[in-house]
mmCIF file of C-alpha atoms and ligand atoms in Angstrom:
data_model
loop_
_atom_site.group_PDB
_atom_site.id
_atom_site.type_symbol
_atom_site.label_atom_id
_atom_site.label_comp_id
_atom_site.label_asym_id
_atom_site.label_seq_id
_atom_site.Cartn_x
_atom_site.Cartn_y
_atom_site.Cartn_z
ATOM 1 C CA MET A 741 34.258 -0.012 13.342
ATOM 2 C CA ARG A 742 30.518 0.434 13.931
ATOM 3 C CA PHE A 743 28.085 0.302 11.037
ATOM 4 C CA GLU A 744 24.379 0.976 10.606
ATOM 5 C CA SER A 745 22.464 -2.305 10.591
ATOM 6 C CA ASN A 746 19.654 -2.394 8.024
ATOM 7 C CA LEU A 747 16.480 -3.829 9.516
ATOM 8 C CA ALA A 748 14.158 -3.093 6.583
ATOM 9 C CA CYS A 749 12.515 -6.028 4.817
ATOM 10 C CA GLU A 750 10.031 -6.767 2.038
ATOM 11 C CA LEU A 751 7.043 -8.955 2.811
ATOM 12 C CA ASN A 752 5.467 -9.781 -0.545
ATOM 13 C CA GLU A 753 6.167 -6.272 -1.869
ATOM 14 C CA ILE A 754 5.051 -4.652 1.392
ATOM 15 C CA HIS A 755 7.938 -2.559 2.655
ATOM 16 C CA LEU A 756 8.532 -2.898 6.417
ATOM 17 C CA ARG A 757 11.011 -0.602 8.182
ATOM 18 C CA ASN A 758 11.804 -3.569 10.431
ATOM 19 C CA PRO A 759 10.525 -7.172 10.617
ATOM 20 C CA LEU A 760 8.490 -6.853 13.848
ATOM 21 C CA VAL A 761 4.721 -7.156 13.340
ATOM 22 C CA LEU A 762 2.146 -6.705 16.098
ATOM 23 C CA ALA A 763 0.305 -10.071 16.271
ATOM 24 C CA SER A 764 -3.476 -10.039 15.936
ATOM 25 C CA GLY A 765 -5.670 -9.634 18.996
ATOM 26 C CA VAL A 766 -3.119 -8.654 21.551
ATOM 27 C CA MET A 767 -3.921 -4.925 21.401
ATOM 28 C CA GLY A 768 -7.546 -5.146 20.320
ATOM 29 C CA THR A 769 -8.814 -2.872 17.559
ATOM 30 C CA SER A 770 -8.658 0.371 19.450
ATOM 31 C CA PRO A 771 -7.119 2.812 16.950
ATOM 32 C CA ALA A 772 -5.290 4.523 19.800
ATOM 33 C CA LEU A 773 -3.539 1.314 20.861
ATOM 34 C CA LEU A 774 -2.594 0.286 17.327
ATOM 35 C CA LEU A 775 -1.115 3.740 16.765
ATOM 36 C CA ARG A 776 0.768 3.618 20.045
ATOM 37 C CA VAL A 777 2.376 0.309 19.077
ATOM 38 C CA ALA A 778 3.240 1.705 15.637
ATOM 39 C CA ARG A 779 4.863 4.764 17.208
ATOM 40 C CA SER A 780 6.829 2.567 19.616
ATOM 41 C CA GLY A 781 8.640 0.954 16.674
ATOM 42 C CA ALA A 782 6.511 -1.785 15.047
ATOM 43 C CA GLY A 783 7.252 -2.591 11.406
ATOM 44 C CA ALA A 784 3.525 -3.311 10.857
ATOM 45 C CA VAL A 785 0.453 -3.771 13.052
ATOM 46 C CA THR A 786 -2.264 -6.424 12.800
ATOM 47 C CA ALA A 787 -5.760 -5.603 14.036
ATOM 48 C CA LYS A 788 -7.855 -8.011 16.090
ATOM 49 C CA SER A 789 -9.695 -10.649 14.064
ATOM 50 C CA CYS A 790 -13.226 -9.624 13.169
ATOM 51 C CA SER A 791 -16.230 -11.707 12.157
ATOM 52 C CA PRO A 792 -19.458 -11.120 10.177
ATOM 53 C CA GLN A 793 -21.418 -10.307 13.368
ATOM 54 C CA PRO A 794 -20.283 -8.817 16.714
ATOM 55 C CA ARG A 795 -19.177 -11.375 19.332
ATOM 56 C CA GLU A 796 -19.119 -10.909 23.082
ATOM 57 C CA GLY A 797 -16.529 -13.542 23.845
ATOM 58 C CA HIS A 798 -16.219 -15.701 26.959
ATOM 59 C CA PRO A 799 -16.914 -14.619 30.558
ATOM 60 C CA ASN A 800 -13.973 -13.884 32.878
ATOM 61 C CA PRO A 801 -11.426 -15.179 33.706
ATOM 62 C CA VAL A 802 -10.188 -15.227 30.102
ATOM 63 C CA MET A 803 -6.448 -14.996 30.639
ATOM 64 C CA ALA A 804 -3.860 -16.384 33.051
ATOM 65 C CA GLU A 805 -0.092 -16.566 33.397
ATOM 66 C CA TRP A 806 1.880 -19.576 34.615
ATOM 67 C CA GLU A 807 5.615 -20.359 34.839
ATOM 68 C CA HIS A 808 6.142 -20.801 31.117
ATOM 69 C CA GLY A 809 3.669 -18.602 29.329
ATOM 70 C CA LEU A 810 0.145 -17.306 29.032
ATOM 71 C CA ILE A 811 -3.158 -18.984 28.327
ATOM 72 C CA ASN A 812 -6.201 -17.165 26.979
ATOM 73 C CA ALA A 813 -9.746 -17.900 25.965
ATOM 74 C CA ILE A 814 -10.969 -14.452 24.980
ATOM 75 C CA GLY A 815 -13.459 -16.134 22.644
ATOM 76 C CA LEU A 816 -12.656 -13.918 19.640
ATOM 77 C CA SER A 817 -14.720 -11.024 20.995
ATOM 78 C CA ASN A 818 -14.971 -8.259 18.396
ATOM 79 C CA PRO A 819 -17.383 -5.542 17.285
ATOM 80 C CA GLY A 820 -18.180 -7.240 13.955
ATOM 81 C CA VAL A 821 -16.783 -6.323 10.548
ATOM 82 C CA ASP A 822 -19.113 -3.354 9.881
ATOM 83 C CA GLU A 823 -17.863 -1.488 12.932
ATOM 84 C CA GLU A 824 -14.299 -2.733 12.652
ATOM 85 C CA VAL A 825 -13.934 -1.450 9.102
ATOM 86 C CA GLU A 826 -14.855 2.053 10.311
ATOM 87 C CA GLN A 827 -12.226 1.847 13.058
ATOM 88 C CA LEU A 828 -9.609 0.629 10.605
ATOM 89 C CA ILE A 829 -10.384 3.408 8.112
ATOM 90 C CA GLU A 830 -9.777 5.895 10.925
ATOM 91 C CA VAL A 831 -6.483 4.359 12.053
ATOM 92 C CA GLN A 832 -5.269 3.647 8.514
ATOM 93 C CA GLN A 833 -4.799 7.310 7.610
ATOM 94 C CA GLN A 834 -2.694 7.976 10.683
ATOM 95 C CA LEU A 835 -0.641 4.813 10.273
ATOM 96 C CA SER A 836 0.197 5.629 6.661
ATOM 97 C CA SER A 837 1.379 9.093 7.701
ATOM 98 C CA ILE A 838 4.056 7.398 9.861
ATOM 99 C CA GLY A 839 4.807 4.701 7.272
ATOM 100 C CA VAL A 840 3.528 1.677 9.213
ATOM 101 C CA PRO A 841 1.388 -0.771 7.196
ATOM 102 C CA LEU A 842 -1.912 -1.973 8.666
ATOM 103 C CA PHE A 843 -2.812 -5.661 8.423
ATOM 104 C CA ALA A 844 -6.474 -6.621 8.897
ATOM 105 C CA SER A 845 -7.517 -9.991 10.318
ATOM 106 C CA ILE A 846 -10.765 -11.831 9.642
ATOM 107 C CA PHE A 847 -12.553 -15.040 10.590
ATOM 108 C CA ALA A 848 -15.929 -16.637 9.853
ATOM 109 C CA GLY A 849 -17.837 -19.890 10.108
ATOM 110 C CA SER A 850 -17.780 -20.797 6.411
ATOM 111 C CA ALA A 851 -15.560 -20.136 3.402
ATOM 112 C CA GLU A 852 -18.337 -18.070 1.785
ATOM 113 C CA GLU A 853 -18.606 -15.875 4.881
ATOM 114 C CA PHE A 854 -14.833 -15.436 4.914
ATOM 115 C CA GLY A 855 -15.240 -13.959 1.410
ATOM 116 C CA GLU A 856 -18.017 -11.620 2.604
ATOM 117 C CA VAL A 857 -16.015 -10.322 5.573
ATOM 118 C CA ALA A 858 -12.985 -9.874 3.299
ATOM 119 C CA THR A 859 -15.058 -7.739 0.896
ATOM 120 C CA VAL A 860 -16.128 -5.386 3.698
ATOM 121 C CA ILE A 861 -12.720 -5.122 5.383
ATOM 122 C CA SER A 862 -11.087 -4.317 2.005
ATOM 123 C CA GLU A 863 -12.794 -0.903 2.192
ATOM 124 C CA ALA A 864 -10.171 0.075 4.785
ATOM 125 C CA HIS A 865 -7.423 -0.660 2.186
ATOM 126 C CA PRO A 866 -5.209 -2.652 4.559
ATOM 127 C CA ALA A 867 -1.766 -3.582 3.209
ATOM 128 C CA LEU A 868 -2.591 -7.252 3.894
ATOM 129 C CA ILE A 869 -5.628 -9.287 4.927
ATOM 130 C CA GLU A 870 -4.890 -12.168 7.276
ATOM 131 C CA ALA A 871 -7.389 -15.037 7.395
ATOM 132 C CA ASN A 872 -7.437 -16.498 10.898
ATOM 133 C CA ILE A 873 -8.518 -20.064 10.147
ATOM 134 C CA SER A 874 -8.215 -21.405 13.713
ATOM 135 C CA CYS A 875 -11.986 -21.158 14.081
ATOM 136 C CA PRO A 876 -14.544 -23.965 13.637
ATOM 137 C CA ASN A 877 -15.895 -24.632 10.142
ATOM 138 C CA VAL A 878 -19.668 -24.819 10.723
ATOM 139 C CA HIS A 879 -20.016 -27.121 7.704
ATOM 140 C CA ASN A 880 -17.566 -29.665 9.102
ATOM 141 C CA ASP A 881 -19.371 -32.667 10.646
ATOM 142 C CA PHE A 882 -16.918 -32.725 13.575
ATOM 143 C CA GLY A 883 -16.747 -28.936 14.052
ATOM 144 C CA LEU A 884 -13.078 -29.049 13.031
ATOM 145 C CA PRO A 885 -11.323 -25.711 12.514
ATOM 146 C CA PHE A 886 -10.456 -24.804 8.898
ATOM 147 C CA ALA A 887 -6.783 -24.899 9.914
ATOM 148 C CA ALA A 888 -6.999 -28.641 10.643
ATOM 149 C CA ASP A 889 -7.995 -29.630 7.135
ATOM 150 C CA ALA A 890 -6.054 -28.777 3.970
ATOM 151 C CA LYS A 891 -9.166 -28.774 1.781
ATOM 152 C CA SER A 892 -11.213 -26.376 3.922
ATOM 153 C CA ALA A 893 -8.183 -24.152 4.518
ATOM 154 C CA ALA A 894 -7.667 -23.889 0.745
ATOM 155 C CA GLU A 895 -11.348 -23.158 0.182
ATOM 156 C CA VAL A 896 -11.144 -20.154 2.520
ATOM 157 C CA VAL A 897 -8.259 -18.781 0.461
ATOM 158 C CA ARG A 898 -10.244 -19.191 -2.761
ATOM 159 C CA PHE A 899 -13.133 -17.081 -1.430
ATOM 160 C CA VAL A 900 -10.914 -14.469 0.209
ATOM 161 C CA LYS A 901 -8.680 -14.037 -2.854
ATOM 162 C CA ASN A 902 -11.762 -13.598 -5.045
ATOM 163 C CA ALA A 903 -13.099 -10.926 -2.703
ATOM 164 C CA VAL A 904 -10.082 -8.676 -2.170
ATOM 165 C CA GLY A 905 -8.749 -7.772 -5.604
ATOM 166 C CA THR A 906 -5.048 -6.971 -5.431
ATOM 167 C CA ILE A 907 -4.699 -6.860 -1.625
ATOM 168 C CA PRO A 908 -2.279 -9.644 -0.585
ATOM 169 C CA VAL A 909 -3.736 -12.419 1.558
ATOM 170 C CA ALA A 910 -2.029 -14.112 4.501
ATOM 171 C CA VAL A 911 -3.299 -17.313 6.072
ATOM 172 C CA LYS A 912 -2.664 -17.860 9.768
ATOM 173 C CA LEU A 913 -2.006 -21.524 10.506
ATOM 174 C CA ALA A 914 -2.553 -23.510 13.700
ATOM 175 C CA PRO A 915 0.216 -25.598 15.318
ATOM 176 C CA ASN A 916 -1.933 -28.592 16.353
ATOM 177 C CA VAL A 917 -1.947 -30.442 13.035
ATOM 178 C CA PRO A 918 0.038 -33.527 12.034
ATOM 179 C CA ASP A 919 1.640 -31.963 8.933
ATOM 180 C CA ILE A 920 1.674 -28.151 8.826
ATOM 181 C CA GLY A 921 3.787 -28.171 5.645
ATOM 182 C CA ARG A 922 0.953 -29.896 3.783
ATOM 183 C CA ILE A 923 -1.602 -27.297 4.952
ATOM 184 C CA ALA A 924 0.805 -24.565 3.841
ATOM 185 C CA GLN A 925 1.137 -26.163 0.390
ATOM 186 C CA ALA A 926 -2.653 -26.371 0.038
ATOM 187 C CA VAL A 927 -3.233 -22.679 0.832
ATOM 188 C CA VAL A 928 -0.342 -21.502 -1.326
ATOM 189 C CA ALA A 929 -1.638 -23.589 -4.252
ATOM 190 C CA GLU A 930 -4.889 -21.614 -3.911
ATOM 191 C CA GLY A 931 -3.024 -18.277 -4.016
ATOM 192 C CA ALA A 932 -2.092 -17.388 -0.414
ATOM 193 C CA ASP A 933 0.609 -14.707 -0.647
ATOM 194 C CA VAL A 934 1.956 -14.944 2.916
ATOM 195 C CA ILE A 935 1.742 -17.476 5.757
ATOM 196 C CA THR A 936 1.482 -16.419 9.372
ATOM 197 C CA ALA A 937 2.560 -19.155 11.747
ATOM 198 C CA ILE A 938 1.424 -19.832 14.364
ATOM 199 C CA ASN A 939 -1.729 -19.205 16.325
ATOM 200 C CA THR A 940 -1.870 -20.298 19.977
ATOM 201 C CA MET A 941 -1.609 -23.978 21.008
ATOM 202 C CA PRO A 942 -4.652 -25.448 22.813
ATOM 203 C CA GLY A 943 -4.023 -26.130 26.502
ATOM 204 C CA MET A 944 -5.559 -26.122 29.963
ATOM 205 C CA LEU A 945 -4.573 -24.990 33.451
ATOM 206 C CA ILE A 946 -6.041 -26.443 36.642
ATOM 207 C CA ASP A 947 -6.002 -24.802 40.063
ATOM 208 C CA ALA A 948 -5.186 -27.676 42.438
ATOM 209 C CA ASP A 949 -6.569 -25.854 45.497
ATOM 210 C CA ALA A 950 -9.874 -25.065 43.861
ATOM 211 C CA GLY A 951 -9.956 -28.361 41.943
ATOM 212 C CA LEU A 952 -11.170 -26.401 38.937
ATOM 213 C CA PRO A 953 -9.909 -25.230 35.561
ATOM 214 C CA VAL A 954 -8.451 -21.728 35.799
ATOM 215 C CA LEU A 955 -10.264 -20.334 32.744
ATOM 216 C CA SER A 956 -14.049 -20.022 32.613
ATOM 217 C CA ASN A 957 -13.917 -21.682 29.200
ATOM 218 C CA ARG A 958 -11.901 -24.562 30.805
ATOM 219 C CA SER A 959 -9.342 -24.657 27.982
ATOM 220 C CA GLY A 960 -7.606 -21.913 26.030
ATOM 221 C CA GLY A 961 -4.665 -21.050 23.774
ATOM 222 C CA ILE A 962 -1.083 -21.100 25.020
ATOM 223 C CA SER A 963 1.169 -18.223 23.972
ATOM 224 C CA GLY A 964 4.451 -16.739 25.141
ATOM 225 C CA PRO A 965 7.722 -18.576 25.981
ATOM 226 C CA ALA A 966 6.213 -22.105 25.996
ATOM 227 C CA LEU A 967 5.121 -21.609 22.395
ATOM 228 C CA LYS A 968 8.532 -20.671 20.968
ATOM 229 C CA PRO A 969 9.973 -24.136 20.205
ATOM 230 C CA ILE A 970 6.651 -25.193 18.688
ATOM 231 C CA ALA A 971 6.541 -22.068 16.515
ATOM 232 C CA LEU A 972 10.178 -22.458 15.408
ATOM 233 C CA ARG A 973 9.503 -26.008 14.296
ATOM 234 C CA CYS A 974 6.314 -25.028 12.419
ATOM 235 C CA VAL A 975 8.023 -22.102 10.671
ATOM 236 C CA ALA A 976 10.950 -24.307 9.618
ATOM 237 C CA GLU A 977 8.553 -26.958 8.251
ATOM 238 C CA ILE A 978 6.613 -24.343 6.293
ATOM 239 C CA ALA A 979 9.788 -22.718 4.959
ATOM 240 C CA ARG A 980 10.886 -26.116 3.634
ATOM 241 C CA SER A 981 7.466 -26.748 2.043
ATOM 242 C CA VAL A 982 6.523 -23.491 0.282
ATOM 243 C CA ASP A 983 8.098 -20.441 -1.268
ATOM 244 C CA VAL A 984 6.086 -17.532 0.181
ATOM 245 C CA PRO A 985 7.169 -15.207 3.000
ATOM 246 C CA ILE A 986 6.316 -16.276 6.556
ATOM 247 C CA ILE A 987 5.404 -14.089 9.528
ATOM 248 C CA GLY A 988 6.923 -16.271 12.276
ATOM 249 C CA THR A 989 4.861 -15.827 15.443
ATOM 250 C CA GLY A 990 4.944 -17.484 18.857
ATOM 251 C CA GLY A 991 6.981 -16.841 21.966
ATOM 252 C CA VAL A 992 9.086 -13.961 20.673
ATOM 253 C CA ILE A 993 9.916 -12.020 23.830
ATOM 254 C CA THR A 994 13.503 -10.895 23.165
ATOM 255 C CA GLY A 995 15.639 -9.821 20.216
ATOM 256 C CA ARG A 996 17.349 -13.225 20.319
ATOM 257 C CA ASP A 997 13.955 -14.942 19.975
ATOM 258 C CA ALA A 998 13.234 -12.784 16.914
ATOM 259 C CA ILE A 999 16.620 -13.672 15.387
ATOM 260 C CA GLU A 1000 15.892 -17.384 15.927
ATOM 261 C CA MET A 1001 12.525 -16.991 14.195
ATOM 262 C CA LEU A 1002 14.230 -15.418 11.167
ATOM 263 C CA MET A 1003 16.828 -18.198 11.175
ATOM 264 C CA ALA A 1004 13.960 -20.742 11.090
ATOM 265 C CA GLY A 1005 12.883 -19.221 7.774
ATOM 266 C CA ALA A 1006 10.579 -16.322 8.684
ATOM 267 C CA THR A 1007 10.784 -13.035 6.754
ATOM 268 C CA ALA A 1008 8.931 -11.070 9.452
ATOM 269 C CA VAL A 1009 8.290 -11.780 13.136
ATOM 270 C CA GLY A 1010 4.967 -11.553 14.983
ATOM 271 C CA VAL A 1011 5.057 -10.186 18.523
ATOM 272 C CA GLY A 1012 2.131 -10.635 20.922
ATOM 273 C CA SER A 1013 2.631 -11.849 24.491
ATOM 274 C CA ALA A 1014 5.863 -9.845 24.766
ATOM 275 C CA PHE A 1015 3.699 -6.893 25.799
ATOM 276 C CA TRP A 1016 2.770 -8.814 28.925
ATOM 277 C CA TYR A 1017 6.395 -9.529 29.787
ATOM 278 C CA ARG A 1018 8.132 -6.349 28.628
ATOM 279 C CA GLY A 1019 5.502 -3.621 28.770
ATOM 280 C CA THR A 1020 4.282 -1.193 26.145
ATOM 281 C CA GLU A 1021 7.796 -0.430 24.897
ATOM 282 C CA ALA A 1022 8.345 -4.079 23.919
ATOM 283 C CA PHE A 1023 8.997 -3.241 20.262
ATOM 284 C CA ALA A 1024 11.662 -0.631 21.018
ATOM 285 C CA VAL A 1025 13.439 -2.970 23.448
ATOM 286 C CA ILE A 1026 13.340 -5.978 21.092
ATOM 287 C CA LEU A 1027 14.601 -3.818 18.187
ATOM 288 C CA ASP A 1028 17.564 -2.619 20.259
ATOM 289 C CA GLU A 1029 18.418 -6.223 21.123
ATOM 290 C CA ILE A 1030 18.242 -7.225 17.444
ATOM 291 C CA LYS A 1031 20.559 -4.344 16.503
ATOM 292 C CA ASP A 1032 23.040 -5.333 19.241
ATOM 293 C CA PHE A 1033 23.064 -8.926 17.974
ATOM 294 C CA MET A 1034 23.663 -7.765 14.411
ATOM 295 C CA ILE A 1035 26.543 -5.519 15.450
ATOM 296 C CA ASP A 1036 28.109 -8.258 17.615
ATOM 297 C CA HIS A 1037 27.897 -10.725 14.732
ATOM 298 C CA ASN A 1038 28.867 -8.334 11.939
ATOM 299 C CA ILE A 1039 25.532 -8.644 10.171
ATOM 300 C CA GLN A 1040 24.567 -5.621 8.090
ATOM 301 C CA GLU A 1041 21.290 -6.731 6.506
ATOM 302 C CA ILE A 1042 18.544 -8.438 8.506
ATOM 303 C CA SER A 1043 17.734 -10.506 5.405
ATOM 304 C CA GLN A 1044 21.072 -12.308 5.841
ATOM 305 C CA LEU A 1045 19.521 -14.136 8.796
ATOM 306 C CA ILE A 1046 16.492 -15.576 6.994
ATOM 307 C CA GLY A 1047 16.593 -19.367 6.893
ATOM 308 C CA LYS A 1048 20.158 -19.547 8.273
ATOM 309 C CA ALA A 1049 19.269 -22.489 10.532
ATOM 310 C CA LEU A 1050 17.365 -24.507 7.936
HETATM 311 C C1 FMN B 1754 -5.025 -12.098 24.373
HETATM 312 C C2 FMN B 1754 -4.788 -12.692 23.019
HETATM 313 C C3 FMN B 1754 -5.732 -12.476 22.006
HETATM 314 C C4 FMN B 1754 -5.505 -13.004 20.725
HETATM 315 N N1 FMN B 1754 -6.417 -12.763 19.731
HETATM 316 C C5 FMN B 1754 -6.174 -13.221 18.464
HETATM 317 C C6 FMN B 1754 -7.048 -12.893 17.392
HETATM 318 O O1 FMN B 1754 -8.044 -12.161 17.534
HETATM 319 N N2 FMN B 1754 -6.752 -13.393 16.153
HETATM 320 C C7 FMN B 1754 -5.636 -14.152 15.909
HETATM 321 O O2 FMN B 1754 -5.405 -14.553 14.756
HETATM 322 N N3 FMN B 1754 -4.779 -14.465 16.918
HETATM 323 C C8 FMN B 1754 -5.017 -14.005 18.164
HETATM 324 N N4 FMN B 1754 -4.126 -14.300 19.178
HETATM 325 C C9 FMN B 1754 -2.913 -15.100 18.881
HETATM 326 C C10 FMN B 1754 -1.701 -14.184 18.614
HETATM 327 O O3 FMN B 1754 -1.914 -13.356 17.485
HETATM 328 C C11 FMN B 1754 -0.424 -15.034 18.398
HETATM 329 O O4 FMN B 1754 -0.579 -15.844 17.253
HETATM 330 C C12 FMN B 1754 -0.105 -15.919 19.602
HETATM 331 O O5 FMN B 1754 -0.392 -15.254 20.819
HETATM 332 C C13 FMN B 1754 1.355 -16.380 19.608
HETATM 333 O O6 FMN B 1754 2.238 -15.299 19.669
HETATM 334 P P1 FMN B 1754 2.880 -14.759 21.066
HETATM 335 O O7 FMN B 1754 3.489 -15.943 21.753
HETATM 336 O O8 FMN B 1754 3.885 -13.724 20.623
HETATM 337 O O9 FMN B 1754 1.762 -14.168 21.844
HETATM 338 C C14 FMN B 1754 -4.329 -13.774 20.467
HETATM 339 C C15 FMN B 1754 -3.408 -13.983 21.499
HETATM 340 C C16 FMN B 1754 -3.606 -13.457 22.753
HETATM 341 C C17 FMN B 1754 -2.579 -13.700 23.828
#
């Protein structure tokens, strides 16, 4: 007997028709692209991270593929929060008419500035504001990113929570830390409602013929298949350490990958590099694969999978 599998889930009171969330940055902020991804099946879409001022980003080449994944050093190019909020206001109305929540993403050089950007972006009434803390803290003597230090990560949450009223706040953690569970505890203690894990992993590619790094920025962030085992481990650590929903992100290319991410303890699943591997219909294809898995394994509710492998 065939049954209808239920893919809907609740992410901190945000209703998602399915757990797949467009990861930040992969589709830029173009309203047309965010809408296209929403129409192709996404449960929610995250806009590109924006900063207090516009940023040009790094010169080309900024992205490359190798046998096991992608590497990018876009340099967080964005139009700045004042322009981005206008774009998000425009796309927000259309997204809500098709029932797909919009998540905003912000970054800044200090905790105070994080609060200022959060205040402006709130005007678009996103369903969630994600703080991308994988950027350098200008007040840190060693230029360490906020994500590398529990105290500075928590301070960002304090300022963002104060700025956004009732809008839930997600914090996006970085994989290259000795104890990601401890960082998660610090941000949740300060009021983070959701954790997104993970951002890309720092890496470098060298072209042996040219004897040069492949990217103009020399190093970049690894995403795609190579990131999956790292992301699964981080999500499982976080799920064991805190009690807030997790958007598990990193290397989800197939429905099976998404199922594994849920089993590691994620409530929702971020999808980014899959667009490179599976084209613009990535969401529809991954959703079909999830449904097939659920039917084959007699699973009616997607929530039954959460944390199964912990
Ligand atoms: C081209 C590109 C741009 C990205 N830009 C951002 C960004 O602006 N903000 C952010 O938080 N993460 C950004 N990321 C990281 C993704 O959101 C995601 O965390 C990462 O790529 C891992 O997921 P994936 O393996 O599914 O791509 C970017 C990734 C890529 C590949």
